[in-house]
């Protein structure tokens, strides 16, 4: 976070992370701008499906809108995001039949231990984490969940 420079983040942060960001923004007199999936609008359809991808697309659109500083261009920014092809961290495991896995899984420690809550995210986390080579756990709680 830079002094007197806008800081963009997502609303859906762990509370301890959000508190650090808020504190640092105040300390450095940086304008904190928070992006949320709920205020992102219903007219954004990124090429990758999923809550995290929508969250990232909303944040990218907000950043572009701030840089461009022209509300009339917001729709153009949304369309550009939709046309962008987002390459994930995928690895081809097998060619016939084609099997592709996400091998660096950053939601690995985010666990509810209920495959229906949230559905299908928790089920995907369990399946992907069983074959991922690298797991990224952003907090101690996430790390502990991953170890379980």
PDB file of N, CA and C in Angstrom, residues 88-91 100-106 128 131-133:
ATOM      1  N   UNK A  88      -5.631 -20.410 -16.474  1.00  0.00           N
ATOM      2  CA  UNK A  88      -5.408 -20.829 -15.099  1.00  0.00           C
ATOM      3  C   UNK A  88      -4.087 -21.565 -14.974  1.00  0.00           C
ATOM      4  N   UNK A  89      -3.857 -22.118 -13.824  1.00  0.00           N
ATOM      5  CA  UNK A  89      -2.627 -22.877 -13.575  1.00  0.00           C
ATOM      6  C   UNK A  89      -2.908 -24.339 -13.862  1.00  0.00           C
ATOM      7  N   UNK A  90      -3.262 -24.634 -15.064  1.00  0.00           N
ATOM      8  CA  UNK A  90      -3.694 -25.994 -15.393  1.00  0.00           C
ATOM      9  C   UNK A  90      -2.564 -26.818 -15.981  1.00  0.00           C
ATOM     10  N   UNK A  91      -2.633 -28.097 -15.734  1.00  0.00           N
ATOM     11  CA  UNK A  91      -1.640 -29.025 -16.238  1.00  0.00           C
ATOM     12  C   UNK A  91      -2.365 -30.197 -16.884  1.00  0.00           C
ATOM     13  N   UNK A 100      -7.320 -32.538 -17.430  1.00  0.00           N
ATOM     14  CA  UNK A 100      -6.595 -31.336 -17.032  1.00  0.00           C
ATOM     15  C   UNK A 100      -6.908 -31.048 -15.568  1.00  0.00           C
ATOM     16  N   UNK A 101      -5.865 -30.770 -14.783  1.00  0.00           N
ATOM     17  CA  UNK A 101      -6.045 -30.436 -13.367  1.00  0.00           C
ATOM     18  C   UNK A 101      -5.374 -29.119 -13.031  1.00  0.00           C
ATOM     19  N   UNK A 102      -5.975 -28.406 -12.078  1.00  0.00           N
ATOM     20  CA  UNK A 102      -5.390 -27.219 -11.481  1.00  0.00           C
ATOM     21  C   UNK A 102      -4.361 -27.736 -10.479  1.00  0.00           C
ATOM     22  N   UNK A 103      -3.072 -27.446 -10.700  1.00  0.00           N
ATOM     23  CA  UNK A 103      -2.031 -28.048  -9.870  1.00  0.00           C
ATOM     24  C   UNK A 103      -1.481 -27.116  -8.794  1.00  0.00           C
ATOM     25  N   UNK A 104      -1.919 -25.885  -8.761  1.00  0.00           N
ATOM     26  CA  UNK A 104      -1.522 -24.955  -7.700  1.00  0.00           C
ATOM     27  C   UNK A 104      -2.809 -24.356  -7.163  1.00  0.00           C
ATOM     28  N   UNK A 105      -3.296 -24.892  -6.087  1.00  0.00           N
ATOM     29  CA  UNK A 105      -4.649 -24.610  -5.635  1.00  0.00           C
ATOM     30  C   UNK A 105      -4.645 -23.636  -4.461  1.00  0.00           C
ATOM     31  N   UNK A 106      -5.056 -22.382  -4.685  1.00  0.00           N
ATOM     32  CA  UNK A 106      -4.965 -21.380  -3.625  1.00  0.00           C
ATOM     33  C   UNK A 106      -6.173 -21.356  -2.692  1.00  0.00           C
ATOM     34  N   UNK A 128      -9.933 -31.223  -6.081  1.00  0.00           N
ATOM     35  CA  UNK A 128      -8.714 -30.632  -6.633  1.00  0.00           C
ATOM     36  C   UNK A 128      -7.547 -30.778  -5.672  1.00  0.00           C
ATOM     37  N   UNK A 131      -5.314 -33.889  -5.799  1.00  0.00           N
ATOM     38  CA  UNK A 131      -4.377 -34.118  -6.895  1.00  0.00           C
ATOM     39  C   UNK A 131      -3.427 -32.942  -7.122  1.00  0.00           C
ATOM     40  N   UNK A 132      -3.598 -31.844  -6.381  1.00  0.00           N
ATOM     41  CA  UNK A 132      -2.750 -30.671  -6.562  1.00  0.00           C
ATOM     42  C   UNK A 132      -1.337 -30.941  -6.065  1.00  0.00           C
ATOM     43  N   UNK A 133      -0.365 -30.383  -6.770  1.00  0.00           N
ATOM     44  CA  UNK A 133       1.035 -30.510  -6.367  1.00  0.00           C
ATOM     45  C   UNK A 133       1.409 -29.481  -5.302  1.00  0.00           C
TER      46      UNK A 133
END
